[in-house]
PDB file of C-alpha atoms in Angstrom:
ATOM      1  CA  UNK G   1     -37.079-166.909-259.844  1.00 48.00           C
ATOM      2  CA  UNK G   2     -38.650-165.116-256.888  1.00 49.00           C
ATOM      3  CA  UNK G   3     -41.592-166.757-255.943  1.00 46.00           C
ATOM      4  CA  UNK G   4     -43.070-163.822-253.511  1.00 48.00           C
ATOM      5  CA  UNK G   5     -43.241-161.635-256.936  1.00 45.00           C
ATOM      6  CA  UNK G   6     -44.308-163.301-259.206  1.00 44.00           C
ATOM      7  CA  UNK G   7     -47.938-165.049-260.142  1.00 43.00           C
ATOM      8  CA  UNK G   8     -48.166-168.057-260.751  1.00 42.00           C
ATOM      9  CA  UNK G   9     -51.824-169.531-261.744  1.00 43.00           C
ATOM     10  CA  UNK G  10     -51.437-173.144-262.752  1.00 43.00           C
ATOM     11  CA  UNK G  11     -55.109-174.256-262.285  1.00 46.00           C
ATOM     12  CA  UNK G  12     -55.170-172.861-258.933  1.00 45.00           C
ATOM     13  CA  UNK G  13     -56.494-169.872-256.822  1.00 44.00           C
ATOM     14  CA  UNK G  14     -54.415-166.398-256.867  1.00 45.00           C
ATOM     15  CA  UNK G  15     -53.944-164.682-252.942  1.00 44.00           C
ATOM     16  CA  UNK G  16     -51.263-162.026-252.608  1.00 46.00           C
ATOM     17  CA  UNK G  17     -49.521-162.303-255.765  1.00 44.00           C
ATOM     18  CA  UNK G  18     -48.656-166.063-254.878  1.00 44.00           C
ATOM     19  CA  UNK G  19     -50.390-168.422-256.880  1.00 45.00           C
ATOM     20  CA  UNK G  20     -51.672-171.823-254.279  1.00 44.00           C
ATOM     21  CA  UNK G  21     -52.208-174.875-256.167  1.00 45.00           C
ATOM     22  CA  UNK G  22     -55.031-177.017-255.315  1.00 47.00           C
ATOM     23  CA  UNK G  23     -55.144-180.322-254.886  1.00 50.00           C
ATOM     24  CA  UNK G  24     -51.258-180.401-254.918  1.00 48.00           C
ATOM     25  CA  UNK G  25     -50.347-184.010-254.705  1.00 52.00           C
ATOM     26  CA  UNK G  26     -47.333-185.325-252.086  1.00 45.00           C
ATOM     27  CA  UNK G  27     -44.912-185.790-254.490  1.00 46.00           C
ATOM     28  CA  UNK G  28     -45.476-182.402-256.352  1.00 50.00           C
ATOM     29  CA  UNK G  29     -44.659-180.646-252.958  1.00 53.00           C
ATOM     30  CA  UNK G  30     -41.758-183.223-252.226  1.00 43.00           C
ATOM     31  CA  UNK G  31     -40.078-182.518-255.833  1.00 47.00           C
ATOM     32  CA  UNK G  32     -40.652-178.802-255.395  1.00 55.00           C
ATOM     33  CA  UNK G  33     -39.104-178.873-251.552  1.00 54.00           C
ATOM     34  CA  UNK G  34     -36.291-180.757-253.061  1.00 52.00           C
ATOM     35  CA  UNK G  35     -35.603-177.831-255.845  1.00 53.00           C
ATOM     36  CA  UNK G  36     -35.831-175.178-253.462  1.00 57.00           C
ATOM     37  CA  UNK G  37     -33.170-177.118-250.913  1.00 56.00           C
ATOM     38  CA  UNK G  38     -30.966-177.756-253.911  1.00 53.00           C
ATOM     39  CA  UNK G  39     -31.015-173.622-254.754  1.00 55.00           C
ATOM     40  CA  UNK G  40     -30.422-172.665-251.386  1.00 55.00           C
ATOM     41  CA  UNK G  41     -27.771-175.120-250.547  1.00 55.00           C
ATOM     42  CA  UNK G  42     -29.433-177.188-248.480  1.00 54.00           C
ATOM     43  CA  UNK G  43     -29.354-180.415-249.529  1.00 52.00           C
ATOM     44  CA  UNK G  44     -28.984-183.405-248.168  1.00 53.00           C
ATOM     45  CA  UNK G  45     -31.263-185.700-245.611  1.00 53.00           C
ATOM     46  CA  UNK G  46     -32.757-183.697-243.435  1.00 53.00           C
ATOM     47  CA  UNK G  47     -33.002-180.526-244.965  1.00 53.00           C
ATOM     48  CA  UNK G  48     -36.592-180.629-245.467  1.00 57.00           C
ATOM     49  CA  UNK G  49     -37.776-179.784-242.110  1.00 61.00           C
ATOM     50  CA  UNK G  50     -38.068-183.547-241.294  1.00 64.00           C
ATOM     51  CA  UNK G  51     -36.277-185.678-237.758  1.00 65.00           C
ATOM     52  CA  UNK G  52     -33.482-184.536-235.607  1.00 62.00           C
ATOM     53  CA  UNK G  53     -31.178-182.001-237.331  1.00 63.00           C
ATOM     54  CA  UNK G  54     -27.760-183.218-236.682  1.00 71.00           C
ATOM     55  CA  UNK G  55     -25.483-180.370-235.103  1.00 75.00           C
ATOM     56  CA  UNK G  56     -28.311-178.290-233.971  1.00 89.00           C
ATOM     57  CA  UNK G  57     -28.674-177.409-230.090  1.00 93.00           C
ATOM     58  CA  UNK G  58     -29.962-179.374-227.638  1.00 95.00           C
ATOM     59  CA  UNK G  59     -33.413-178.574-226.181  1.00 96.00           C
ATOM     60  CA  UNK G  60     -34.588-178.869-222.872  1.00 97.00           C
ATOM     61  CA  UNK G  61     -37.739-181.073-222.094  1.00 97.00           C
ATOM     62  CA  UNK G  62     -38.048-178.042-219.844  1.00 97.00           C
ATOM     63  CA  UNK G  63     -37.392-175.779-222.588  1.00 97.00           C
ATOM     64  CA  UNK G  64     -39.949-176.998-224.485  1.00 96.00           C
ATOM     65  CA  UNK G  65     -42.979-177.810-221.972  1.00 97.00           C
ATOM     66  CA  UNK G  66     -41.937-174.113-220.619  1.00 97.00           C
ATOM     67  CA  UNK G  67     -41.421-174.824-217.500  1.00 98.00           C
ATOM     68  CA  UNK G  68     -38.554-173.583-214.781  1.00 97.00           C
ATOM     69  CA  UNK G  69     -39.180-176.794-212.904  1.00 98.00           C
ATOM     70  CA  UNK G  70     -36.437-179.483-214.381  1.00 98.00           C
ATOM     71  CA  UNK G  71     -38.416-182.740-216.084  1.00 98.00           C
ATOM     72  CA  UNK G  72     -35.662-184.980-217.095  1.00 97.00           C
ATOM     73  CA  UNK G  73     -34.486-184.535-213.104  1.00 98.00           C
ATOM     74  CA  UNK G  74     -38.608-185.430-212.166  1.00 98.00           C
ATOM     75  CA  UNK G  75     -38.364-187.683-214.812  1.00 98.00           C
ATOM     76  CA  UNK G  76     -35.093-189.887-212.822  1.00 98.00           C
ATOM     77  CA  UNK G  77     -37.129-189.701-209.469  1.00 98.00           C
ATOM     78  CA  UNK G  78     -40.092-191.037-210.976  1.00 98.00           C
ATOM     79  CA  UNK G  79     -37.868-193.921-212.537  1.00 97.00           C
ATOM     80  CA  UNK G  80     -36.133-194.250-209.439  1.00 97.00           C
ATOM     81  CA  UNK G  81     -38.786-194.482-207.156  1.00 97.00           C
ATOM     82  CA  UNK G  82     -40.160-197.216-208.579  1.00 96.00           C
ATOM     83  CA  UNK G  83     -43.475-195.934-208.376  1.00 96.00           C
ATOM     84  CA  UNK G  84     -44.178-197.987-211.291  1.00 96.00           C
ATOM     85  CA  UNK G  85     -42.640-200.651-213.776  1.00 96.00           C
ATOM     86  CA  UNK G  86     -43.193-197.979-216.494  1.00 96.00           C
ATOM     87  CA  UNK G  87     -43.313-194.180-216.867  1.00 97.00           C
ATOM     88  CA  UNK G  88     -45.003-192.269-219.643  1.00 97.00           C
ATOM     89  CA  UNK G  89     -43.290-189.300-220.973  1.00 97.00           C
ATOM     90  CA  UNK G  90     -45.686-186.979-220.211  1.00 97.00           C
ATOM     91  CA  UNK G  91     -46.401-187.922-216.529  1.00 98.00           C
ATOM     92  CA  UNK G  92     -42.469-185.667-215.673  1.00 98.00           C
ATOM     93  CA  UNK G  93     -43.535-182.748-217.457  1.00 98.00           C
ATOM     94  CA  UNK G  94     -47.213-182.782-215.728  1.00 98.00           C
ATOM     95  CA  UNK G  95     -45.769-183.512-212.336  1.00 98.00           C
ATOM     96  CA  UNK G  96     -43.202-180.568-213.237  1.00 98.00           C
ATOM     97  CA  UNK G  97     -45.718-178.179-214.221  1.00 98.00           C
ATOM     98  CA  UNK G  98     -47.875-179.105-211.075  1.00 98.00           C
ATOM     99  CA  UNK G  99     -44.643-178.532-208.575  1.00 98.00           C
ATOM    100  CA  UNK G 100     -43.557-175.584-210.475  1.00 98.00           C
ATOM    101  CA  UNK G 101     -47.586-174.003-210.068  1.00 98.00           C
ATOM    102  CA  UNK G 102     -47.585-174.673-206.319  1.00 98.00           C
ATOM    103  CA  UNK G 103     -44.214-173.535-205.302  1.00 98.00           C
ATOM    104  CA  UNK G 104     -45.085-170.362-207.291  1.00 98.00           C
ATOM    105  CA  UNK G 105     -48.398-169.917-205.273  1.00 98.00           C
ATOM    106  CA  UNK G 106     -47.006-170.833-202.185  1.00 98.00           C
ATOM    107  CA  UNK G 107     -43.801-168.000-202.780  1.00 98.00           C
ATOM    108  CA  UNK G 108     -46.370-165.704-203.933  1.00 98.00           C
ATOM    109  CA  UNK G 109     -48.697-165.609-200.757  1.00 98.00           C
ATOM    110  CA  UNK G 110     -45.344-165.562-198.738  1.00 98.00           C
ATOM    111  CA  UNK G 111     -43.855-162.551-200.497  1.00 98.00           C
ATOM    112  CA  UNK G 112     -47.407-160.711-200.059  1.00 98.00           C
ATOM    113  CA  UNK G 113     -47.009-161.948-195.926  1.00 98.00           C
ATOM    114  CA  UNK G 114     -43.370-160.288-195.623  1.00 98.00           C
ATOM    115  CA  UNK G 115     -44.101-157.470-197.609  1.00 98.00           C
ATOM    116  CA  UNK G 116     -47.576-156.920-195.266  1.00 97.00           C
ATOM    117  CA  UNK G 117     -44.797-157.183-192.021  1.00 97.00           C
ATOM    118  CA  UNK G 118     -42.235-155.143-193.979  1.00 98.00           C
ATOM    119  CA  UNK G 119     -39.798-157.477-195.171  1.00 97.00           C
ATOM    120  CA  UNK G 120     -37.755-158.018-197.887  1.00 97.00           C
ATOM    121  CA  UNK G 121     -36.763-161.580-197.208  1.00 98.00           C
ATOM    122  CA  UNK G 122     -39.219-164.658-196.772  1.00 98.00           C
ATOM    123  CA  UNK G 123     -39.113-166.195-193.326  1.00 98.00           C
ATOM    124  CA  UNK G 124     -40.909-169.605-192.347  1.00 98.00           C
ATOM    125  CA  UNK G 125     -42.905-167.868-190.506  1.00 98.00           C
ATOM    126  CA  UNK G 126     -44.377-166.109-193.462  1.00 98.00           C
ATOM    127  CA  UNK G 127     -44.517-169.480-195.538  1.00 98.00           C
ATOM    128  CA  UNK G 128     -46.621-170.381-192.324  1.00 98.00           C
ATOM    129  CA  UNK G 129     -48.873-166.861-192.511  1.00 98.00           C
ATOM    130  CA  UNK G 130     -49.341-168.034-196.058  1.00 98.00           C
ATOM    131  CA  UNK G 131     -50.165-171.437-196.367  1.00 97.00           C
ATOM    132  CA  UNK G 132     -52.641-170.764-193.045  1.00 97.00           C
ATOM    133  CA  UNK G 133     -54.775-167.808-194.439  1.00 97.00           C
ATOM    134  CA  UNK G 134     -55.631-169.733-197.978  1.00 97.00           C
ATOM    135  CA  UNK G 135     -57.985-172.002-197.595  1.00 98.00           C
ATOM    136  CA  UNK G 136     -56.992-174.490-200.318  1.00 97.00           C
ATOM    137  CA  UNK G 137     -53.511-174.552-199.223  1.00 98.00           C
ATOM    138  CA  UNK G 138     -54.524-174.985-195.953  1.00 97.00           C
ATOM    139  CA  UNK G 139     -56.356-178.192-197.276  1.00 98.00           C
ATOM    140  CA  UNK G 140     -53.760-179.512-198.912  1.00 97.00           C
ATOM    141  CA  UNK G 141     -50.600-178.956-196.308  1.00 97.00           C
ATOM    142  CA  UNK G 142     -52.942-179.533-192.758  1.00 96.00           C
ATOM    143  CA  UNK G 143     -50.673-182.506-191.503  1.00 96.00           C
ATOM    144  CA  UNK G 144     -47.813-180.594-192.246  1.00 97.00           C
ATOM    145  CA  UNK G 145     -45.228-178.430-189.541  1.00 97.00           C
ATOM    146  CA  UNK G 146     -43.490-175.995-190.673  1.00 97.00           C
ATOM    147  CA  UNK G 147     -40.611-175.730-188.575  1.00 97.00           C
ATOM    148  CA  UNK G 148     -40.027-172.220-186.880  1.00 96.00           C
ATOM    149  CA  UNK G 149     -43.714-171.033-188.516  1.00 96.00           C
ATOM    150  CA  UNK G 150     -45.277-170.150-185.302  1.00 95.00           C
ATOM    151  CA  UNK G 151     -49.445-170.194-184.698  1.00 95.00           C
ATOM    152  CA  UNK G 152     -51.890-168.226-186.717  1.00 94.00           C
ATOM    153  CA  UNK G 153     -52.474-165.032-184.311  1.00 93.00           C
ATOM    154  CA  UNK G 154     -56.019-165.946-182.649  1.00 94.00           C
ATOM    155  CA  UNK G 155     -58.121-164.620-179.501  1.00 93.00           C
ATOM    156  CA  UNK G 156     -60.827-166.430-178.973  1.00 94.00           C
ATOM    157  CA  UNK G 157     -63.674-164.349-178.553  1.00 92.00           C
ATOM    158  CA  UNK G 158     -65.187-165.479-175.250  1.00 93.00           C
ATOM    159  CA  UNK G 159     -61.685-164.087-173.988  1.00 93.00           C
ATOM    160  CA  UNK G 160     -61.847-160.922-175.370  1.00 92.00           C
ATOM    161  CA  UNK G 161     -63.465-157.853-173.009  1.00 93.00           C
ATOM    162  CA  UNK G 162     -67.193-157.471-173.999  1.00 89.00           C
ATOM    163  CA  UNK G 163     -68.379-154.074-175.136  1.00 86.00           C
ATOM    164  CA  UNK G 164     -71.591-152.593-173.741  1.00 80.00           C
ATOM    165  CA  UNK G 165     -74.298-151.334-176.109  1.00 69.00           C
ATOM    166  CA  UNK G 166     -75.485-148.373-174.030  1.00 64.00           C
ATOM    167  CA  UNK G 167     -73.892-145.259-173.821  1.00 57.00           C
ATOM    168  CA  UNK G 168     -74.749-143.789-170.145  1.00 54.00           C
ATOM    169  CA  UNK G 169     -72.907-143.704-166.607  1.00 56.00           C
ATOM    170  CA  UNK G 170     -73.419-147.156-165.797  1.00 52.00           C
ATOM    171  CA  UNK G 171     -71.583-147.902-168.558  1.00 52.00           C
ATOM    172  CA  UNK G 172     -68.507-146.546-167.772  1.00 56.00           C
ATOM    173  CA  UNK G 173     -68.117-148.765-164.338  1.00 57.00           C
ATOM    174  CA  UNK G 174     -67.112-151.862-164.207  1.00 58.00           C
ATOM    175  CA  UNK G 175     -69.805-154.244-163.255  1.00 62.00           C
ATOM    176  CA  UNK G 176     -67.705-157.313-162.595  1.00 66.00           C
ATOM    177  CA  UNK G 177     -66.535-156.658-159.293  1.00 72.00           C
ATOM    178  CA  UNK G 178     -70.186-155.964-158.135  1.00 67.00           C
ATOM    179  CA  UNK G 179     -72.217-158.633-155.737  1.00 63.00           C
TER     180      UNK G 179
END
């Protein structure tokens, strides 16, 4: 019988041509799970939705966090490390996430500095260009060298030539020469 079609009312409340029975007790929807597996040809342990699925494919903890960044790799450093006795299993996929967010800012701002000097590849030195001109990254890597990034480009402006405000003859001549 094809449940989407027909209506069922059995002390319940009708929506969409379905009847949905309230107060539905656990072994009511257990019993009625277990009918619907047998029909289909699906039963057997398991088949209601429940635990590991044997043959099924294996999922990433990457997969499933959504991440590019690899957590069961984070996840062997951490372990590794020996950081601690212990590691939770969320502390990989939050120290993934937070690598994977700050590499991606960092390659961001460093794309935007080639494509500003009209490159196509990143350099160091715009990984330096980047890291220099935001101040929170700045913050955050200020001990750090990057190696072949250069110096920000900086006059200081006592060294730069000063401009005079009036606009006459004297002006034009240069006054520095005078006694």
């Amino acid at each position: 019988m094809d449940r989407d079609r027909c209506s069922i009312s059995t002390g319940g409340v009708e929506h969409g041509g379905v009847g949905v029975v309230q107060g539905e007790g656990y072994l009511n929807g257990w019993f009625r799970r277990r009918a619907s597996n047998a029909m289909s040809g699906k039963a057997g342990k398991g088949a209601a939705g429940r635990g590991k699925s044997k043959g099924g494919k294996a999922v990433s903890r990457s997969k499933k966090a959504g991440l590019q960044f690899p957590v069961g790799r984070v996840h062997r450093y951490l372990k590794s490390g020996k950081y601690a006795e212990r590691i939770g299993a969320g502390a990989p996929v939050y120290l993934a996430a937070v690598l994977e967010y700050l590499s991606a800012e960092v390659l961001e701002l460093a794309g935007n500095a080639a494509r500003d000097n009209k490159k196509s590849r990143i350099i160091p030195r715009h990984i330096q260009l980047a890291v220099r001109n935001d101040e929170e990254l700045n913050k955050l890597l200020g001990g750090v060298t990057i190696a072949a990034g250069g110096v920000l480009p900086n006059i200081h402006s006592v060294l730069l030539p000063k401009k005079s405000g009036k606009g006459g003859k004297g002006s034009q001549e240069s006054k520095s020469q005078e006694y």
